[in-house]
Coordinates of C-alpha atoms in Angstrom, one line a residue:
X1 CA 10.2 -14.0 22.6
X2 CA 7.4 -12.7 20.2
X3 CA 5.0 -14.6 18.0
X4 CA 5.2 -13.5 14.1
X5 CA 4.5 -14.9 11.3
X6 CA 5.5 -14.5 7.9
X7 CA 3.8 -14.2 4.8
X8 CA 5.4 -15.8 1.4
X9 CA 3.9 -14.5 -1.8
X10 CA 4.3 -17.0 -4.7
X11 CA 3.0 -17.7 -8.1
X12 CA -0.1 -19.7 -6.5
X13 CA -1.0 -17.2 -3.9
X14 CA -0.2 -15.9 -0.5
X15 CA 1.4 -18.6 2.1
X16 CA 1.4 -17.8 5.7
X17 CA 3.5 -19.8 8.3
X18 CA 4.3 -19.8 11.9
X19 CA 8.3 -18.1 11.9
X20 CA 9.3 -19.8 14.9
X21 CA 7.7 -23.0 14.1
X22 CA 7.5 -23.1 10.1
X23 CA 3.4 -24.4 10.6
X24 CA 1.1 -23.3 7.7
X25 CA -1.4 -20.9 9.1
X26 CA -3.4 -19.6 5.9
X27 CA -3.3 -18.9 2.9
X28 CA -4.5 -16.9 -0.2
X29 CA -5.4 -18.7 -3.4
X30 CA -6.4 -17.2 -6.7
X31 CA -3.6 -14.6 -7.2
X32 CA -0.3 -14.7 -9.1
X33 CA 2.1 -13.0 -6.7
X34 CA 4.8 -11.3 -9.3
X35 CA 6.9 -8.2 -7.1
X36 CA 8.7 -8.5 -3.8
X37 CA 6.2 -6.0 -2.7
X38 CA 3.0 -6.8 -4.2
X39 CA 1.8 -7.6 -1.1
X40 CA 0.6 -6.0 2.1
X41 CA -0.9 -7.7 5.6
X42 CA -2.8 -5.9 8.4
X43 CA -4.1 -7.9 11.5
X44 CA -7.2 -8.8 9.7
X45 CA -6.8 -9.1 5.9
X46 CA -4.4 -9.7 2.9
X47 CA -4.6 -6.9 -0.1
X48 CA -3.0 -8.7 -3.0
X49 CA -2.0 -6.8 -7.0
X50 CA -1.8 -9.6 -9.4
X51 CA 0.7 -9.8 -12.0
X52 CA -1.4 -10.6 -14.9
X53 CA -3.7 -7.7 -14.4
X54 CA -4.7 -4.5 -12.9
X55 CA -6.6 -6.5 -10.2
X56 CA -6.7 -6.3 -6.7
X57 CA -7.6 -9.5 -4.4
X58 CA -8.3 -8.4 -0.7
X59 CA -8.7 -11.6 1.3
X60 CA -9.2 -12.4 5.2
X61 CA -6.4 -13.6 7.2
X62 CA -8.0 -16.4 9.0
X63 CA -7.4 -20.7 8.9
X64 CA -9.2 -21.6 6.1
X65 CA -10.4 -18.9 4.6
X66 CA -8.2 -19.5 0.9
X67 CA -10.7 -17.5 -1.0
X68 CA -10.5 -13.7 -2.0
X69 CA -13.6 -12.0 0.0
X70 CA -13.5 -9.0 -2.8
X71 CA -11.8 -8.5 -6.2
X72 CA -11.8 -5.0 -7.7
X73 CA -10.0 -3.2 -10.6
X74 CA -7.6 -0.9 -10.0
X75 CA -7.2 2.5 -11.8
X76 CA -4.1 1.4 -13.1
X77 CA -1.4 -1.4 -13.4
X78 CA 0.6 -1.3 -9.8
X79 CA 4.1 -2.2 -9.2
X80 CA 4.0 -2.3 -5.4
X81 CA 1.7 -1.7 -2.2
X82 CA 2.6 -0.5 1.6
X83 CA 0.1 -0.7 4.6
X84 CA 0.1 2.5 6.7
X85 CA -1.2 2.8 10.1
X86 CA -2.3 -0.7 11.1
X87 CA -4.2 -1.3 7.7
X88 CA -6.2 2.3 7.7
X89 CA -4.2 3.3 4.7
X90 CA -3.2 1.5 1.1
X91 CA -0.5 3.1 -0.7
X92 CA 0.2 2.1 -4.2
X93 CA 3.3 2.6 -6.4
X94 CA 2.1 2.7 -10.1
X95 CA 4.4 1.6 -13.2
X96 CA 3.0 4.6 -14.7
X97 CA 5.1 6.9 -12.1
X98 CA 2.5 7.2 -9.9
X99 CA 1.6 7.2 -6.1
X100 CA -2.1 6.5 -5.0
X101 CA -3.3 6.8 -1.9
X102 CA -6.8 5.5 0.1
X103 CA -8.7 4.6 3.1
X104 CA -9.5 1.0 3.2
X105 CA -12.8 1.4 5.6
X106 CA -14.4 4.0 2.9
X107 CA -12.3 2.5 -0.3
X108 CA -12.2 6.7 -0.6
X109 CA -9.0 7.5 -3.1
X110 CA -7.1 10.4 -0.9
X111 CA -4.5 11.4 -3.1
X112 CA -2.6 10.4 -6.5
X113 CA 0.3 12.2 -7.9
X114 CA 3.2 12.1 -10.5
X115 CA 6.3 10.9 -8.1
X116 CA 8.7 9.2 -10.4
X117 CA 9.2 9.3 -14.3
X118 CA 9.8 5.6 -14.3
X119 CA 7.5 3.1 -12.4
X120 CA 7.6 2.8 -8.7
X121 CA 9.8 0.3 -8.1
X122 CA 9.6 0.3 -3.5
X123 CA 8.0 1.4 -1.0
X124 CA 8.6 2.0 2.9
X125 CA 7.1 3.9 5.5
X126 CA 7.1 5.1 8.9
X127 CA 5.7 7.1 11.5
X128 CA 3.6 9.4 8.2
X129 CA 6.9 9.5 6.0
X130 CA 6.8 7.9 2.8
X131 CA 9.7 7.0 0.8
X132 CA 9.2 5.9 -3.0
X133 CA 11.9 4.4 -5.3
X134 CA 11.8 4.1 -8.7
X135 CA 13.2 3.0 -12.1
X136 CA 14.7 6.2 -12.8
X137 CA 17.3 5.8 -10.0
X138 CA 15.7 8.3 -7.3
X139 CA 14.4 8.1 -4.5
X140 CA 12.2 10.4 -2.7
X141 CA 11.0 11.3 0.4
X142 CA 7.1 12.2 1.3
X143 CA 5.4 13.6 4.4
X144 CA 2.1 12.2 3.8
X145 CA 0.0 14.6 5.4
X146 CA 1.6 17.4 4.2
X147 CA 1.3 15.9 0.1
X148 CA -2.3 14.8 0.7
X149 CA -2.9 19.3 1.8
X150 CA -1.2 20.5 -1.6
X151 CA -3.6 17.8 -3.4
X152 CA -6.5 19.7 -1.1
X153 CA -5.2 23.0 -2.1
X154 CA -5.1 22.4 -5.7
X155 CA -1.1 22.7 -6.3
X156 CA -0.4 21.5 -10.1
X157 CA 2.7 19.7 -8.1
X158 CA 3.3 17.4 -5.0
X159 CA 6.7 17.9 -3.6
X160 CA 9.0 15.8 -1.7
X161 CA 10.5 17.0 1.4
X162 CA 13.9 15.3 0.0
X163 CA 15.5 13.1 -2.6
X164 CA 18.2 11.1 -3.5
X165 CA 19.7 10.4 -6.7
X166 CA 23.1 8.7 -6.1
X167 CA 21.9 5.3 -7.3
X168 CA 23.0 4.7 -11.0
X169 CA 19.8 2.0 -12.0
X170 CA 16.5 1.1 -10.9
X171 CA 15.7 1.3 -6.6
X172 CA 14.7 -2.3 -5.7
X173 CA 13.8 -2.1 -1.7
X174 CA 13.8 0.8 0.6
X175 CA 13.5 0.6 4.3
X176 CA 12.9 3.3 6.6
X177 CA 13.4 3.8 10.5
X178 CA 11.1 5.7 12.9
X179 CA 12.2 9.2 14.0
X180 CA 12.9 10.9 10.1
X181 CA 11.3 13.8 10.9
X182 CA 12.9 14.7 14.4
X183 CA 16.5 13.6 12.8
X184 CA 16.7 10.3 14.0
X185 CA 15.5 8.4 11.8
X186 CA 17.5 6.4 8.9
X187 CA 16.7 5.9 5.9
X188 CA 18.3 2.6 3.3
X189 CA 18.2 2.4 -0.1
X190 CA 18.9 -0.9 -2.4
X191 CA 19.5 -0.7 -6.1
X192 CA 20.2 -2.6 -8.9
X193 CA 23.6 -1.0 -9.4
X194 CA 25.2 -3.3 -6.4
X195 CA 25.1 -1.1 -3.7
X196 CA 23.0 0.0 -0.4
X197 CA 23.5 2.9 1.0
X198 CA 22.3 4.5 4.4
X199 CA 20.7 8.6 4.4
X200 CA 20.1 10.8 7.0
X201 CA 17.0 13.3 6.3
X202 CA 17.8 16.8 7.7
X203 CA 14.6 18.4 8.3
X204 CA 13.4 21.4 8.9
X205 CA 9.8 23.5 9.4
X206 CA 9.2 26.3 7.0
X207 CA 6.0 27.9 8.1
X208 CA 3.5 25.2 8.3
X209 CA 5.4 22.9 5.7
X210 CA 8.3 20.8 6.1
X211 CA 11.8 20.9 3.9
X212 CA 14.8 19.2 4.3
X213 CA 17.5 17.5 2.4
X214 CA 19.6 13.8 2.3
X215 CA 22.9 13.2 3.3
X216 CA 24.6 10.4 2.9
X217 CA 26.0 8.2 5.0
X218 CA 27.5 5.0 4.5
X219 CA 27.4 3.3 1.2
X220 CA 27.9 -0.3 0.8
X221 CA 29.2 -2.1 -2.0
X222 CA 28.1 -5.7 -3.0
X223 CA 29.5 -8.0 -6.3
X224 CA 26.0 -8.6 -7.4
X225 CA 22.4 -6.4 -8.0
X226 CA 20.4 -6.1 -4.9
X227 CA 17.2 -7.6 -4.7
X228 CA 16.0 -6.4 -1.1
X229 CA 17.4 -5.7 2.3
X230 CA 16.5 -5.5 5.6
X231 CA 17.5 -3.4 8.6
X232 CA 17.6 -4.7 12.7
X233 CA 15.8 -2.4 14.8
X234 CA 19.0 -1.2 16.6
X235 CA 20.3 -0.5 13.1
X236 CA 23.6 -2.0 13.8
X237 CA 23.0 -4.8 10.6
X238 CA 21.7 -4.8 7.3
X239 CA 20.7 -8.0 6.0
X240 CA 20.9 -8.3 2.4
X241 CA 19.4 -10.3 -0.4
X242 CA 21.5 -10.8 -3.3
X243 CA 21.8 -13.0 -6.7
X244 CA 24.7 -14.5 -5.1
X245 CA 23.3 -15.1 -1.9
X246 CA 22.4 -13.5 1.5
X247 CA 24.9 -11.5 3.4
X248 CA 25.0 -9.5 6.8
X249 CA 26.7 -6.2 6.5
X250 CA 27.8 -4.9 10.3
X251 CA 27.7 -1.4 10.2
X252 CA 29.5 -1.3 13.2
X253 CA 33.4 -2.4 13.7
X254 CA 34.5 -2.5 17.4
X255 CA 38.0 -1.0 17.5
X256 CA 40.9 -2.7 19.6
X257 CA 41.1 -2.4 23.2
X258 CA 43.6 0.4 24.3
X259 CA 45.8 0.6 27.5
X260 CA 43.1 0.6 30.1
X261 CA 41.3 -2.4 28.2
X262 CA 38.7 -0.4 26.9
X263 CA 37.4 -0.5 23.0
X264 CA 34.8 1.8 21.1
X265 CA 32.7 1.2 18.0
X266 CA 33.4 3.1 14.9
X267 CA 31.0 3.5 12.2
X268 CA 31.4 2.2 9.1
X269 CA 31.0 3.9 5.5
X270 CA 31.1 7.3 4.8
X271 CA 30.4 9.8 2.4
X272 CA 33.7 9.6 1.1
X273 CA 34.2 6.0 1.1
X274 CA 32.0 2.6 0.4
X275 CA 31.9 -0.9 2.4
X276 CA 33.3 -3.2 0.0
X277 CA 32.4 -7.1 -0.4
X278 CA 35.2 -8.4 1.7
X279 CA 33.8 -6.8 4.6
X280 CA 30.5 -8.7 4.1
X281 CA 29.7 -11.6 6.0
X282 CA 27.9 -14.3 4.2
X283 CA 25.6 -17.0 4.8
X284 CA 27.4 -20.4 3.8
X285 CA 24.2 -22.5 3.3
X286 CA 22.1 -19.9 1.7
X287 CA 21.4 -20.6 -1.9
X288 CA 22.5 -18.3 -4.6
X289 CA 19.8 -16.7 -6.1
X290 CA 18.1 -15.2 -2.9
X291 CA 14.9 -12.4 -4.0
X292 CA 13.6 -11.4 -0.5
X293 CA 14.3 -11.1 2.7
X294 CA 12.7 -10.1 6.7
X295 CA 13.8 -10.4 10.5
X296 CA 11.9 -11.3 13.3
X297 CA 11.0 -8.2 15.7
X298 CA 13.7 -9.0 18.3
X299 CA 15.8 -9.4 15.5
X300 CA 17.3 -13.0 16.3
X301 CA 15.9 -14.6 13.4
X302 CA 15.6 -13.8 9.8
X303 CA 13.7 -15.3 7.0
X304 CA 15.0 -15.8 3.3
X305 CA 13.3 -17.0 0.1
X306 CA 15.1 -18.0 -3.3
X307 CA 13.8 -17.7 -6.5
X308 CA 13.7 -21.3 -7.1
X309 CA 11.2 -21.4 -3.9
X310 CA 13.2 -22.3 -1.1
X311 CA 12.7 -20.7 2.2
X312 CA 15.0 -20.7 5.0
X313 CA 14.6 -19.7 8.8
X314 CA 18.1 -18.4 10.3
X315 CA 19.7 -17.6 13.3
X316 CA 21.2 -14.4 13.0
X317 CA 23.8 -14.5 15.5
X318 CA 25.3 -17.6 14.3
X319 CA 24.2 -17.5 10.9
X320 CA 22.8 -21.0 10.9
X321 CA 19.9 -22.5 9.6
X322 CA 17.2 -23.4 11.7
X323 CA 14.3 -24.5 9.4
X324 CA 13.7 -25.4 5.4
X325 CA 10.0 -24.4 4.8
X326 CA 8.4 -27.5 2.7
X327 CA 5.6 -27.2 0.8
X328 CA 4.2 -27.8 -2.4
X329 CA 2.7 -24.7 -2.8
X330 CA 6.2 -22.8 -3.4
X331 CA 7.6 -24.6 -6.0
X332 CA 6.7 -22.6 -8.2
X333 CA 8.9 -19.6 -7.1
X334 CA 8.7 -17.1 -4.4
X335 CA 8.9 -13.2 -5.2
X336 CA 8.5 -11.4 -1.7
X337 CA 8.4 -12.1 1.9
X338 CA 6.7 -10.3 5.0
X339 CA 6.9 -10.3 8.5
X340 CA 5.0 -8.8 11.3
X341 CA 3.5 -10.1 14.8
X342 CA 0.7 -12.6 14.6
X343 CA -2.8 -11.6 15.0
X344 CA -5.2 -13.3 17.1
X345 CA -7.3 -15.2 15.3
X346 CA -3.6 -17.1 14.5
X347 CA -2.2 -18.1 17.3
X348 CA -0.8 -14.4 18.5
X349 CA -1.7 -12.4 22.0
X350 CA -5.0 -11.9 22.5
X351 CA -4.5 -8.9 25.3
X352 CA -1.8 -6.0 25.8
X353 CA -0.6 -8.6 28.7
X354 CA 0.3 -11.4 26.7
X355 CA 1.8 -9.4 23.6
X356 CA 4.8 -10.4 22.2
X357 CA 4.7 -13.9 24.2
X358 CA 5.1 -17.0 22.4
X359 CA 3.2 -19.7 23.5
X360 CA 4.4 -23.3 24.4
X361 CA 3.5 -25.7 21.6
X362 CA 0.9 -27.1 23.8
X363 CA -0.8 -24.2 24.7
X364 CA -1.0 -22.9 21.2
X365 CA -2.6 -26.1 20.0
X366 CA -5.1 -26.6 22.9
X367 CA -6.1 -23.0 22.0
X368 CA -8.6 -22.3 19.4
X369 CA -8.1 -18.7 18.3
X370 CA -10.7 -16.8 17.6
X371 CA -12.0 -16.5 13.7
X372 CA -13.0 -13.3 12.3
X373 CA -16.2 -12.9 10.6
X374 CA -15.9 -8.9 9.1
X375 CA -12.8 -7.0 7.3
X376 CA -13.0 -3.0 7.5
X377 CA -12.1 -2.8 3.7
X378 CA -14.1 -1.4 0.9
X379 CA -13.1 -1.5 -3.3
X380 CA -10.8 1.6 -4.0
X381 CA -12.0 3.6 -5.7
X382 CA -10.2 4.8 -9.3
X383 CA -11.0 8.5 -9.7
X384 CA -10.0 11.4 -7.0
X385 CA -12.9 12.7 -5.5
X386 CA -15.2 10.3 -7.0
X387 CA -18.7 9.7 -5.5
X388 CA -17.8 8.7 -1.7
X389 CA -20.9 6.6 -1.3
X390 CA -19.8 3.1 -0.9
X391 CA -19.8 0.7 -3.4
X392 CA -19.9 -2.8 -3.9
X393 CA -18.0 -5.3 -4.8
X394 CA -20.6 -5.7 -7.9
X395 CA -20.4 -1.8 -8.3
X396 CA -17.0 -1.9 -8.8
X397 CA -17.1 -4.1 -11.5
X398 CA -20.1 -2.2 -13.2
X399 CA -18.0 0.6 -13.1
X400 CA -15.3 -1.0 -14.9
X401 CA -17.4 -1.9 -17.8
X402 CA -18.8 1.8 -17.9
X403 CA -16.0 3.6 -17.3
X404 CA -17.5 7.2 -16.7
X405 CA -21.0 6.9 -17.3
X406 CA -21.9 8.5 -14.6
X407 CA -19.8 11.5 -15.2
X408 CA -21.4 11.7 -18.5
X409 CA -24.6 11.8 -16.8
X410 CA -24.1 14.2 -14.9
X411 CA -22.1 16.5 -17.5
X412 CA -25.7 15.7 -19.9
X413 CA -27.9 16.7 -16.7
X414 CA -25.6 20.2 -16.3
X415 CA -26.2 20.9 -20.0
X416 CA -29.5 20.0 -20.3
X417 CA -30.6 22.7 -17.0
X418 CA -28.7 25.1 -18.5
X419 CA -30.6 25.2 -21.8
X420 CA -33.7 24.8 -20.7
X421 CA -36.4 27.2 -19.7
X422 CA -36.3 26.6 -15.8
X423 CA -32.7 27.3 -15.8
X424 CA -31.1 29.2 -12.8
X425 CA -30.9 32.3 -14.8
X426 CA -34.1 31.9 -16.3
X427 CA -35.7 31.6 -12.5
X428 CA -33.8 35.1 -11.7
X429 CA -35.0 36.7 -14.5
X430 CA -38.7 35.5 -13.5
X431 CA -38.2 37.1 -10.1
X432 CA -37.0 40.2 -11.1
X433 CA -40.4 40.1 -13.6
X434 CA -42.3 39.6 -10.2
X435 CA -41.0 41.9 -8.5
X436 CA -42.3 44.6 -11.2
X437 CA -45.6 43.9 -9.3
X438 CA -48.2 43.5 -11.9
X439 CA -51.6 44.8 -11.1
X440 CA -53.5 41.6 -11.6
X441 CA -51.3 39.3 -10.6
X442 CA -50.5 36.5 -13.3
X443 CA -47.2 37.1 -13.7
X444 CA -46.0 36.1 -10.1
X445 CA -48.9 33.1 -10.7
X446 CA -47.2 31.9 -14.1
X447 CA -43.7 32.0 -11.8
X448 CA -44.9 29.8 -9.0
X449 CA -46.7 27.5 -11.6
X450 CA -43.5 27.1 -13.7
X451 CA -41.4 26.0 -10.3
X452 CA -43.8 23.5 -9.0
X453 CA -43.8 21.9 -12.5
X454 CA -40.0 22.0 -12.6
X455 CA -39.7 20.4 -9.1
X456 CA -42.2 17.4 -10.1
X457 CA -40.1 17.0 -13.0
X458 CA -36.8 17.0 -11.1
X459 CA -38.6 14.3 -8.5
X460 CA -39.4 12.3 -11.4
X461 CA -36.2 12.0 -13.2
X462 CA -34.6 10.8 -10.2
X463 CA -36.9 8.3 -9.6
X464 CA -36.5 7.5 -13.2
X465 CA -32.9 7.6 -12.8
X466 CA -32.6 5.2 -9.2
X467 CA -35.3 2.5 -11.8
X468 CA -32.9 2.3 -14.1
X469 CA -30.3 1.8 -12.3
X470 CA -31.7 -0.8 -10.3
X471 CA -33.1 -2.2 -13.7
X472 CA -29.3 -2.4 -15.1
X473 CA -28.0 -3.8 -11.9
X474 CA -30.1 -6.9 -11.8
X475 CA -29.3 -7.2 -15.4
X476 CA -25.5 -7.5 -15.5
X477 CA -26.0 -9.4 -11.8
X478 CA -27.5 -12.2 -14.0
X479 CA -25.4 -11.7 -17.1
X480 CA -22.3 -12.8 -14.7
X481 CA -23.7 -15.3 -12.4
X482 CA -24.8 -16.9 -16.3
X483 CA -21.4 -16.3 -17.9
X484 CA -19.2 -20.0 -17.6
X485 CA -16.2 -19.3 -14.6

C-alpha cells in the first residue's frame, strides 16, 4: 500500500489531507483557489495562481507552515499550471492563448509561445510531452525540448508534434500516459461537449525533430459536460467527474467464455462508434454536481470533490464510500483536487526502502517527520530572456511597479554611446588617426587621454547607477512595510 496525500484547492486556500486516513496535514492560506488546475505540488512546496489576480503564491508544504513564503506577479492572467520533472519545471497555460515555461531554482522564463486562440483551458504531461487544451476545442500535443530549440533558434512559430480537434466546445481535463513518444502511450481528452475520448499519438523522427499525428480511439459519450477525468495506471478505467455525478467507464468488456471455457477482453469504442451512458457505471452515493477528481497510485482508491465542498474517499472496486472529509475550511466550495505520494516531512518514506509503505497508525504518530527549512524556488520571471540574475521577492514587486525601466535604461545608455564622442566608431576612427604616425606624437597622446577619461566615466556611472538603485530600494522597502496591510 502507498502513502499519498491529496491536495484540495478551495476558495480559502490549499487543504492537504492524509488519503488513506482523511487527517489534515497542511495547508495554504491567503489564496482564492478558482480552476481545477490552478494548482501544482512538488515534494517540497505549493505554487498557487489566484483567481482574483495575476498573482502567484508559492508556499512550503510542511505542518504548520499556512503562510505563502513568496508572492510574485505573473506576466499575465493564468488559467492553469502543471509541475514537470519533480518540481524543476512550472508550466503555465495563459487565458490569453499562451504557454509559459520556467525553471523554478533560477525563476529563469524558458519559453512562451502562442498555443491556442482561446485560453488554455488543461494541462497534462509526461515523460517531456506536453499536451494543452483549450477553449477553442483543440488540443495539442508538445515535445518540450524540441519547442523550447525552435524558441532558441528564433522560429516566428512553435509547432506541435500533433493535434486534435474532434471536441465541439471548450477541453476541460487532459491526462496523459507515459510512453507517447515510443507509441505506447495514451492520451484522454475531456470536454464540455459530454464526451471523453482516448488518442493514440503516432510518431515519428524527421531529422532531428519529431512529427506525428492523432488517431482516435475510443470515444465516450456522457448525458452531461465533463468537468475532469481520471485514468488508472493499467488504463483499463476512466474515472469521470460529471454535473450529474461520478462514473467509472470500463474500457474493457470481457467477452463470454467459449467451448473450452476460455473468455478474451475486447476493447471498447472505436473510431467509428462511441461508449454511450448506459454503459457507464455510476457511483450511487456520489453527489450530483462533482468538479474534480484523482486515484490513488495503486489505483484502489479514488478521491472526489463537489462543488458544494464535499469530499469523498472511494473504493474503486466496489464503488463504496469509505470516508466524508469534514472540515470547515471547504465549505466554501472546492474547484480541483491532486494526488501524489507523500513527502517526508508528512508522514511519507523517508528512504528508497520504505517507499510506497504505509505506516501503521502508531508508527506514523510516534514519528515526527522531518520539517523543511529551504524551497529551491525563485519569482518567475515575466520577460523571455530577461536579466538571469536572481531576484527577490522585493525585486519582483519593484519590477511590477516599473514595468521596463530597466530596458529603458539600457535602450538610453545605447543611444547616448552612440552619440557621443567616445563612441565605438569614433574610437576606430582615432586609431586609424594613430596609425598615420605623427611625427611628434600628440595625436596617439590625445587618443590614449580620451580612453582613460571614457573608462573613469564608464566606472562612475555604474557606481552612480548601483547608488541609486540601492537608494530606491530602501525607499519603496519602507514605503510598503509603512503602507496599512
Amino acid at each position: 500500500m502507498f502513502t499519498e496525500i491529496v491536495g484540495v484547492g478551495t476558495a480559502n486556500g490549499i487543504q492537504v489531507y492524509d488519503l488513506r486516513r482523511g487527517t489534515k496535514l497542511a495547508q495554504c492560506t491567503g489564496v482564492s483557489v478558482g480552476g481545477r488546475q490552478a494548482f501544482g505540488m512538488s515534494e517540497t512546496w505549493v505554487a498557487s495562481v489566484s483567481d482574483k489576480r495575476a498573482v502567484c503564491h508559492v508556499y512550503m508544504l510542511n505542518r504548520g507552515d499556512a503562510s505563502a513564503k513568496l508572492v510574485f506577479p505573473f506576466p499575465e492572467e493564468i488559467g492553469c499550471v502543471q509541475v514537470l520533472d519533480g518540481g524543476r519545471y512550472l508550466v503555465a497555460g495563459a487565458k490569453s492563448g499562451r504557454i509559459l515555461v520556467w525553471a523554478t531554482a533560477s525563476g529563469r522564463m524558458l519559453g512562451a509561445w502562442d498555443a491556442h486562440y482561446g485560453a488554455v483551458t488543461a494541462l497534462g504531461s509526461s515523460d517531456g510531452v506536453l499536451v494543452s487544451g483549450g477553449e477553442d476545442a483543440a488540443a495539442h500535443v508538445w515535445v518540450l525540448a524540441q519547442a523550447l530549440d525552435q524558441l532558441a533558434r528564433g522560429d516566428s512559430a512553435v509547432t506541435p508534434i500533433a493535434s486534435a480537434a474532434e471536441h465541439t466546445m471548450a477541453i476541460s481535463s487532459v491526462h496523459v500516459t507515459p510512453g507517447v513518444l515510443a507509441g505506447r502511450g495514451r492520451i484522454y481528452t475531456a470536454a464540455r461537449d459530454h464526451t471523453c475520448k482516448q488518442w493514440r499519438v503516432c510518431v515519428e523522427r524527421q531529422g532531428p525533430r519529431y512529427a506525428g499525428r492523432t488517431e482516435l480511439l475510443a470515444t465516450l459519450l456522457y448525458t452531461t459536460a465533463i468537468s475532469d477525468i481520471a485514468v488508472d495506471a493499467s488504463e483499463t478505467r476512466v474515472f469521470v467527474a460529471t454535473a450529474a455525478g461520478l462514473f467509472q467507464s470500463n474500457l474493457y468488456a470481457h467477452t463470454q467464455a467459449g467451448a473450452d471455457g476460455t473468455g478474451a477482453l475486447t476493447a471498447l469504442g472505436g473510431t467509428g462508434s462511441a461508449v454511450y451512458s448506459e454503459n457507464h457505471v455510476q457511483f450511487a452515493a456520489a453527489e450530483t454536481d462533482v468538479v474534480a477528481v484523482g486515484l490513488s497510485c495503486d489505483g484502489t482508491l479514488a478521491v472526489s470533490a463537489s462543488r458544494d465542498g464535499v469530499v469523498r474517499v472511494w473504493d474503486t472496486g466496489s464503488r463504496q464510500c469509505l470516508r466524508t472529509i469534514s472540515d470547515k475550511q471547504l465549505a466554501g466550495g472546492v474547484s480541483g483536487v491532486s494526488v501524489q505520494l507523500a513527502p517526508p516531512q508528512l508522514g511519507g518514506p523517508r528512504t528508497l526502502a520504505t517507499a510506497g509503505l504505509l505506516r501503521p497508525d502508531a508508527m506514523a504518530e510516534a514519528v515526527v517527520a522531518p520539517r523543511i527549512s529551504s524551497i529551491s524556488f525563485a519569482p518567475l520571471q515575466r520577460l523571455l530572456r530577461a536579466d538571469t540574475t536572481e531576484a527577490t521577492a522585493f525585486e519582483a514587486a519593484v519590477k511590477t511597479r516599473l514595468s521596463g525601466s530597466r530596458e529603458s535604461m539600457a535602450q538610453f545608455d545605447a543611444q547616448l554611446r552612440q552619440d557621443s564622442a567616445y563612441s565605438p566608431t569614433s574610437r576606430a576612427d582615432s586609431r586609424l588617426l594613430g596609425a598615420l604616425r605623427p611625427a611628434d606624437g600628440s595625436a596617439r597622446k590625445q587618443v590614449a587621454d580620451l580612453q582613460q577619461q571614457m573608462e573613469r566615466l564608464q566606472r562612475h556611472n555604474a557606481r552612480t547607477r548601483a547608488l541609486n538603485d540601492e537608494l530606491y530600494q530602501s525607499t519603496v522597502s519602507e514605503w510598503l512595510a509603512a503602507r496599512p496591510q
